[in-house]
Amino acid sequence: MTAVPEEAASMLRDGGLVAFPTETVYGLGADAFQPAAVRRIFEAKERPANNPLIVHLHARAQLLEVAASVPPVAEDLMGQFWPGPLTLIFPKHPDLPTVVTAGLETVGVRMPRLPLTRRFLAACDTPVPAPSANRSGRPSPTHWRAVAADLDGRIECILQGGRTEAGVESTVVDCTTAPPAVLRPGAISVEAVRECVGRVRVATPDDRTAPRSPGTQHRHYAPAAQVRLVDTPADAVPASTHAYIGLAPPARPEAFGRTHVAADCAAYAHDLFHYFRACDAAGMEIIFAQTVPPAGLGRALNDRLRRAAAR
Ligand code: TXA
Ligand code: MG
């Protein structure tokens, strides 16, 4: 555990696993060019071996260490959204160890925006593959304590930041297809991506023809409590072991074990995974979660809610 990015970076360079904050959620990183260290990410998370990792960079100059080529549409997206919560899929560089991409011929890459992350990645001075720093299937960590709860004893270091800003993961856009395809909705809206590059396909979970993010097939983001989706708070069933989260307040909040009303979608996303974990700690058995209008950040929010509720 450290708050000093250079210390954390030196552990990573020594082959260690380091969890670090970003503007979306905490990631669990290793040196891309030490395959044995990258394999340990999968072990620590109990992550299926077919789920590729996102490689994190601090400088554009590193891109051609991991990607074989850069499609023009990616230039436009990087120009507008990097550094920031946008992951782009490129053809993979032949020298990048295959464990990073789970055997795929493509690689996901992003450049985080949070200053602490950038200092850490600069000190690493190597591309850093990093999935979210939770045990596979659990809610993504938005605080270092959530990382510790899931991974203590399995990793070398946690770089401590505060709560993460977005609370949902990056948007993943495949730039190897025409038109480009959003594989995972995230912190940058589909509308903003479309405004930047024109036509964009949005891959839905049941779209069998779309190129898909293997990670989006799994049940995910789930607390121990059962998650049930509701359109309005009136559909949530009050009880002392039931919780509610949504944009609209329930009529009788005191009839629930816990309630959380978010001011807007950004606040809802910021708080969702944190709330899931708090409900588990408080012994809640069912969490009723209100779905939101499917625009802007609402798409990412509904996606995470649906996956958390899947059985
Ligand atoms: O915000 C984020 O993206 C966070 C922070 C730590 O950067 N990371 C994150 O990683 O959410 P992870 O591993 O939890 O999710 C990565 C997603 C998965 O759905 C994975 O399948 C997809 O990105 N992905 C990675 N590489 C891919 C590739 N080459 N082709 C298609 N999908 C890919
Ligand atoms: Mg994840």
Short mmCIF file of N, CA and C in Angstrom, two decimals, residues 181-279:
data_model
loop_
_atom_site.label_atom_id
_atom_site.label_comp_id
_atom_site.label_asym_id
_atom_site.label_seq_id
_atom_site.Cartn_x
_atom_site.Cartn_y
_atom_site.Cartn_z
N ALA A 181 -17.46 0.32 -34.00
CA ALA A 181 -18.55 -0.23 -33.18
C ALA A 181 -18.29 -0.01 -31.70
N VAL A 182 -19.30 0.45 -31.00
CA VAL A 182 -19.21 0.55 -29.54
C VAL A 182 -19.47 -0.84 -28.97
N LEU A 183 -18.45 -1.43 -28.36
CA LEU A 183 -18.59 -2.79 -27.80
C LEU A 183 -19.08 -2.75 -26.36
N ARG A 184 -18.74 -1.66 -25.67
CA ARG A 184 -19.21 -1.50 -24.28
C ARG A 184 -19.53 -0.03 -24.06
N PRO A 185 -20.78 0.30 -23.69
CA PRO A 185 -21.08 1.70 -23.36
C PRO A 185 -20.35 2.05 -22.06
N GLY A 186 -19.93 3.28 -21.91
CA GLY A 186 -19.18 3.64 -20.71
C GLY A 186 -19.22 5.12 -20.44
N ALA A 187 -18.15 5.61 -19.82
CA ALA A 187 -18.15 6.98 -19.28
C ALA A 187 -18.25 8.05 -20.36
N ILE A 188 -17.90 7.71 -21.61
CA ILE A 188 -18.10 8.67 -22.71
C ILE A 188 -19.31 8.21 -23.50
N SER A 189 -20.26 9.13 -23.75
CA SER A 189 -21.53 8.70 -24.33
C SER A 189 -21.38 8.31 -25.80
N VAL A 190 -22.25 7.41 -26.25
CA VAL A 190 -22.30 7.02 -27.66
C VAL A 190 -22.56 8.25 -28.53
N GLU A 191 -23.39 9.16 -28.00
CA GLU A 191 -23.70 10.37 -28.76
C GLU A 191 -22.43 11.18 -29.03
N ALA A 192 -21.55 11.28 -28.03
CA ALA A 192 -20.31 12.06 -28.20
C ALA A 192 -19.38 11.37 -29.20
N VAL A 193 -19.33 10.03 -29.16
CA VAL A 193 -18.49 9.28 -30.11
C VAL A 193 -19.02 9.50 -31.52
N ARG A 194 -20.34 9.44 -31.65
CA ARG A 194 -20.99 9.61 -32.97
C ARG A 194 -20.74 11.01 -33.51
N GLU A 195 -20.81 11.99 -32.65
CA GLU A 195 -20.57 13.37 -33.07
C GLU A 195 -19.16 13.54 -33.61
N CYS A 196 -18.23 12.77 -33.06
CA CYS A 196 -16.82 12.88 -33.47
C CYS A 196 -16.56 12.18 -34.80
N VAL A 197 -17.14 10.99 -35.00
CA VAL A 197 -16.75 10.19 -36.18
C VAL A 197 -17.88 9.87 -37.14
N GLY A 198 -19.08 10.39 -36.87
CA GLY A 198 -20.18 10.09 -37.79
C GLY A 198 -20.84 8.77 -37.47
N ARG A 199 -20.89 7.86 -38.44
CA ARG A 199 -21.62 6.61 -38.23
C ARG A 199 -20.92 5.69 -37.24
N VAL A 200 -21.69 5.16 -36.31
CA VAL A 200 -21.15 4.24 -35.31
C VAL A 200 -22.18 3.14 -35.07
N ARG A 201 -21.71 1.90 -35.01
CA ARG A 201 -22.62 0.82 -34.66
C ARG A 201 -22.59 0.61 -33.16
N VAL A 202 -23.72 0.27 -32.58
CA VAL A 202 -23.72 -0.06 -31.15
C VAL A 202 -24.03 -1.54 -31.03
N ALA A 203 -23.03 -2.31 -30.59
CA ALA A 203 -23.23 -3.75 -30.43
C ALA A 203 -24.07 -4.00 -29.20
N THR A 204 -25.16 -4.71 -29.34
CA THR A 204 -25.99 -5.05 -28.19
C THR A 204 -25.64 -6.47 -27.75
N PRO A 205 -25.92 -6.81 -26.49
CA PRO A 205 -25.50 -8.11 -25.97
C PRO A 205 -26.05 -9.28 -26.79
N ASP A 206 -27.24 -9.10 -27.40
CA ASP A 206 -27.78 -10.24 -28.16
C ASP A 206 -27.60 -10.09 -29.67
N ASP A 207 -26.71 -9.18 -30.05
CA ASP A 207 -26.40 -9.00 -31.46
C ASP A 207 -25.32 -10.01 -31.86
N ARG A 208 -25.73 -11.11 -32.47
CA ARG A 208 -24.78 -12.21 -32.70
C ARG A 208 -23.82 -11.94 -33.84
N THR A 209 -24.13 -10.94 -34.68
CA THR A 209 -23.24 -10.67 -35.80
C THR A 209 -22.17 -9.63 -35.45
N ALA A 210 -22.37 -8.94 -34.33
CA ALA A 210 -21.44 -7.87 -33.97
C ALA A 210 -20.15 -8.43 -33.42
N PRO A 211 -19.04 -7.74 -33.67
CA PRO A 211 -17.81 -8.12 -32.97
C PRO A 211 -18.02 -7.77 -31.51
N ARG A 212 -17.80 -8.71 -30.63
CA ARG A 212 -18.16 -8.45 -29.24
C ARG A 212 -16.97 -8.46 -28.32
N SER A 213 -17.09 -7.72 -27.24
CA SER A 213 -16.10 -7.78 -26.18
C SER A 213 -16.37 -9.04 -25.40
N PRO A 214 -15.42 -9.97 -25.40
CA PRO A 214 -15.68 -11.21 -24.67
C PRO A 214 -16.14 -10.96 -23.24
N GLY A 215 -15.58 -9.91 -22.61
CA GLY A 215 -15.91 -9.62 -21.21
C GLY A 215 -17.35 -9.24 -21.01
N THR A 216 -18.02 -8.78 -22.07
CA THR A 216 -19.39 -8.33 -21.88
C THR A 216 -20.37 -9.49 -21.90
N GLN A 217 -19.86 -10.72 -22.12
CA GLN A 217 -20.77 -11.88 -22.11
C GLN A 217 -21.03 -12.41 -20.71
N HIS A 218 -20.13 -12.06 -19.81
CA HIS A 218 -20.23 -12.68 -18.49
C HIS A 218 -21.17 -11.91 -17.58
N ARG A 219 -21.79 -12.63 -16.62
CA ARG A 219 -22.47 -11.94 -15.53
C ARG A 219 -21.42 -11.14 -14.79
N HIS A 220 -21.80 -9.97 -14.34
CA HIS A 220 -20.76 -9.02 -13.99
C HIS A 220 -21.29 -8.02 -12.99
N TYR A 221 -20.40 -7.35 -12.32
CA TYR A 221 -20.74 -6.18 -11.51
C TYR A 221 -21.69 -6.51 -10.37
N ALA A 222 -21.81 -7.78 -10.00
CA ALA A 222 -22.88 -8.18 -9.10
C ALA A 222 -22.46 -8.16 -7.64
N PRO A 223 -23.29 -7.56 -6.78
CA PRO A 223 -23.07 -7.69 -5.34
C PRO A 223 -23.56 -9.06 -4.87
N ALA A 224 -23.35 -9.37 -3.60
CA ALA A 224 -23.87 -10.64 -3.06
C ALA A 224 -25.39 -10.58 -3.01
N ALA A 225 -25.94 -9.41 -2.71
CA ALA A 225 -27.39 -9.25 -2.70
C ALA A 225 -27.93 -9.42 -4.12
N GLN A 226 -29.20 -9.84 -4.19
CA GLN A 226 -29.85 -9.98 -5.50
C GLN A 226 -30.23 -8.59 -6.01
N VAL A 227 -29.96 -8.31 -7.28
CA VAL A 227 -30.35 -7.02 -7.85
C VAL A 227 -31.62 -7.21 -8.68
N ARG A 228 -32.63 -6.40 -8.43
CA ARG A 228 -33.87 -6.43 -9.23
C ARG A 228 -34.12 -5.07 -9.83
N LEU A 229 -34.35 -5.05 -11.14
CA LEU A 229 -34.55 -3.78 -11.84
C LEU A 229 -36.01 -3.35 -11.74
N VAL A 230 -36.22 -2.06 -11.52
CA VAL A 230 -37.59 -1.52 -11.49
C VAL A 230 -37.64 -0.26 -12.34
N ASP A 231 -38.82 0.00 -12.95
CA ASP A 231 -38.99 1.21 -13.75
C ASP A 231 -39.27 2.42 -12.86
N THR A 232 -39.99 2.19 -11.77
CA THR A 232 -40.30 3.29 -10.85
C THR A 232 -40.15 2.76 -9.42
N PRO A 233 -39.91 3.67 -8.46
CA PRO A 233 -39.75 3.23 -7.07
C PRO A 233 -41.00 2.53 -6.53
N ALA A 234 -42.16 2.80 -7.15
CA ALA A 234 -43.39 2.14 -6.69
C ALA A 234 -43.32 0.63 -6.88
N ASP A 235 -42.46 0.16 -7.79
CA ASP A 235 -42.32 -1.29 -8.04
C ASP A 235 -41.35 -1.96 -7.04
N ALA A 236 -40.66 -1.17 -6.23
CA ALA A 236 -39.73 -1.75 -5.25
C ALA A 236 -40.51 -2.17 -4.00
N VAL A 237 -40.20 -3.35 -3.48
CA VAL A 237 -40.93 -3.89 -2.33
C VAL A 237 -40.20 -3.52 -1.04
N PRO A 238 -40.83 -2.74 -0.16
CA PRO A 238 -40.14 -2.32 1.06
C PRO A 238 -39.99 -3.48 2.06
N ALA A 239 -38.84 -3.52 2.73
CA ALA A 239 -38.58 -4.46 3.82
C ALA A 239 -37.25 -4.05 4.45
N SER A 240 -36.98 -4.53 5.66
CA SER A 240 -35.78 -4.07 6.36
C SER A 240 -34.50 -4.61 5.73
N THR A 241 -34.59 -5.70 4.96
CA THR A 241 -33.40 -6.24 4.28
C THR A 241 -33.41 -5.90 2.79
N HIS A 242 -34.29 -4.98 2.40
CA HIS A 242 -34.35 -4.54 1.00
C HIS A 242 -33.77 -3.13 0.88
N ALA A 243 -33.01 -2.91 -0.19
CA ALA A 243 -32.45 -1.59 -0.46
C ALA A 243 -33.02 -1.07 -1.77
N TYR A 244 -32.92 0.23 -1.94
CA TYR A 244 -33.38 0.86 -3.18
C TYR A 244 -32.37 1.91 -3.61
N ILE A 245 -32.08 1.94 -4.94
CA ILE A 245 -31.28 3.03 -5.51
C ILE A 245 -31.94 3.48 -6.81
N GLY A 246 -31.98 4.78 -7.04
CA GLY A 246 -32.58 5.27 -8.28
C GLY A 246 -32.55 6.78 -8.35
N LEU A 247 -33.18 7.31 -9.41
CA LEU A 247 -33.25 8.76 -9.59
C LEU A 247 -34.47 9.34 -8.88
N ALA A 248 -35.54 8.53 -8.77
CA ALA A 248 -36.76 9.01 -8.11
C ALA A 248 -36.83 8.44 -6.70
N PRO A 249 -37.26 9.25 -5.72
CA PRO A 249 -37.32 8.76 -4.34
C PRO A 249 -38.53 7.83 -4.12
N PRO A 250 -38.36 6.79 -3.29
CA PRO A 250 -39.50 5.95 -2.95
C PRO A 250 -40.45 6.73 -2.02
N ALA A 251 -41.72 6.33 -2.00
CA ALA A 251 -42.71 7.05 -1.19
C ALA A 251 -42.37 6.96 0.30
N ARG A 252 -41.91 5.77 0.74
CA ARG A 252 -41.61 5.59 2.18
C ARG A 252 -40.19 5.06 2.35
N PRO A 253 -39.20 5.94 2.27
CA PRO A 253 -37.81 5.49 2.36
C PRO A 253 -37.53 4.73 3.65
N GLU A 254 -38.20 5.12 4.75
CA GLU A 254 -37.92 4.50 6.06
C GLU A 254 -38.36 3.04 6.09
N ALA A 255 -39.13 2.61 5.10
CA ALA A 255 -39.58 1.21 5.06
C ALA A 255 -38.53 0.28 4.44
N PHE A 256 -37.44 0.86 3.93
CA PHE A 256 -36.34 0.07 3.35
C PHE A 256 -35.16 0.03 4.33
N GLY A 257 -34.32 -0.99 4.21
CA GLY A 257 -33.10 -1.06 5.02
C GLY A 257 -32.14 0.05 4.67
N ARG A 258 -32.04 0.36 3.38
CA ARG A 258 -31.19 1.45 2.89
C ARG A 258 -31.82 2.02 1.63
N THR A 259 -31.67 3.31 1.41
CA THR A 259 -32.08 3.89 0.13
C THR A 259 -31.03 4.90 -0.31
N HIS A 260 -30.95 5.07 -1.62
CA HIS A 260 -30.04 6.09 -2.16
C HIS A 260 -30.69 6.70 -3.38
N VAL A 261 -30.88 8.02 -3.35
CA VAL A 261 -31.47 8.73 -4.48
C VAL A 261 -30.39 9.61 -5.10
N ALA A 262 -30.13 9.38 -6.39
CA ALA A 262 -29.08 10.15 -7.09
C ALA A 262 -29.71 11.32 -7.82
N ALA A 263 -28.97 12.44 -7.85
CA ALA A 263 -29.50 13.67 -8.46
C ALA A 263 -29.63 13.55 -9.97
N ASP A 264 -28.72 12.79 -10.59
CA ASP A 264 -28.76 12.62 -12.05
C ASP A 264 -27.97 11.36 -12.41
N CYS A 265 -27.88 11.07 -13.71
CA CYS A 265 -27.20 9.83 -14.13
C CYS A 265 -25.73 9.82 -13.73
N ALA A 266 -25.07 10.97 -13.81
CA ALA A 266 -23.64 11.02 -13.45
C ALA A 266 -23.46 10.65 -11.97
N ALA A 267 -24.32 11.17 -11.12
CA ALA A 267 -24.23 10.86 -9.68
C ALA A 267 -24.59 9.39 -9.44
N TYR A 268 -25.56 8.88 -10.18
CA TYR A 268 -25.98 7.48 -10.06
C TYR A 268 -24.79 6.56 -10.42
N ALA A 269 -24.13 6.88 -11.55
CA ALA A 269 -22.99 6.07 -11.97
C ALA A 269 -21.86 6.15 -10.96
N HIS A 270 -21.59 7.35 -10.47
CA HIS A 270 -20.52 7.56 -9.50
C HIS A 270 -20.73 6.68 -8.26
N ASP A 271 -22.00 6.54 -7.85
CA ASP A 271 -22.30 5.88 -6.57
C ASP A 271 -22.66 4.41 -6.67
N LEU A 272 -23.00 3.92 -7.87
CA LEU A 272 -23.63 2.59 -7.99
C LEU A 272 -22.82 1.45 -7.36
N PHE A 273 -21.57 1.26 -7.80
CA PHE A 273 -20.80 0.12 -7.32
C PHE A 273 -20.46 0.27 -5.83
N HIS A 274 -20.23 1.52 -5.42
CA HIS A 274 -19.96 1.80 -4.01
C HIS A 274 -21.19 1.39 -3.18
N TYR A 275 -22.37 1.72 -3.67
CA TYR A 275 -23.61 1.40 -2.97
C TYR A 275 -23.83 -0.12 -2.91
N PHE A 276 -23.55 -0.80 -4.01
CA PHE A 276 -23.68 -2.26 -4.01
C PHE A 276 -22.85 -2.86 -2.88
N ARG A 277 -21.61 -2.41 -2.76
CA ARG A 277 -20.73 -2.97 -1.73
C ARG A 277 -21.20 -2.57 -0.33
N ALA A 278 -21.70 -1.34 -0.19
CA ALA A 278 -22.21 -0.89 1.12
C ALA A 278 -23.44 -1.72 1.52
N CYS A 279 -24.28 -2.05 0.55
CA CYS A 279 -25.47 -2.87 0.83
C CYS A 279 -25.05 -4.27 1.28
#
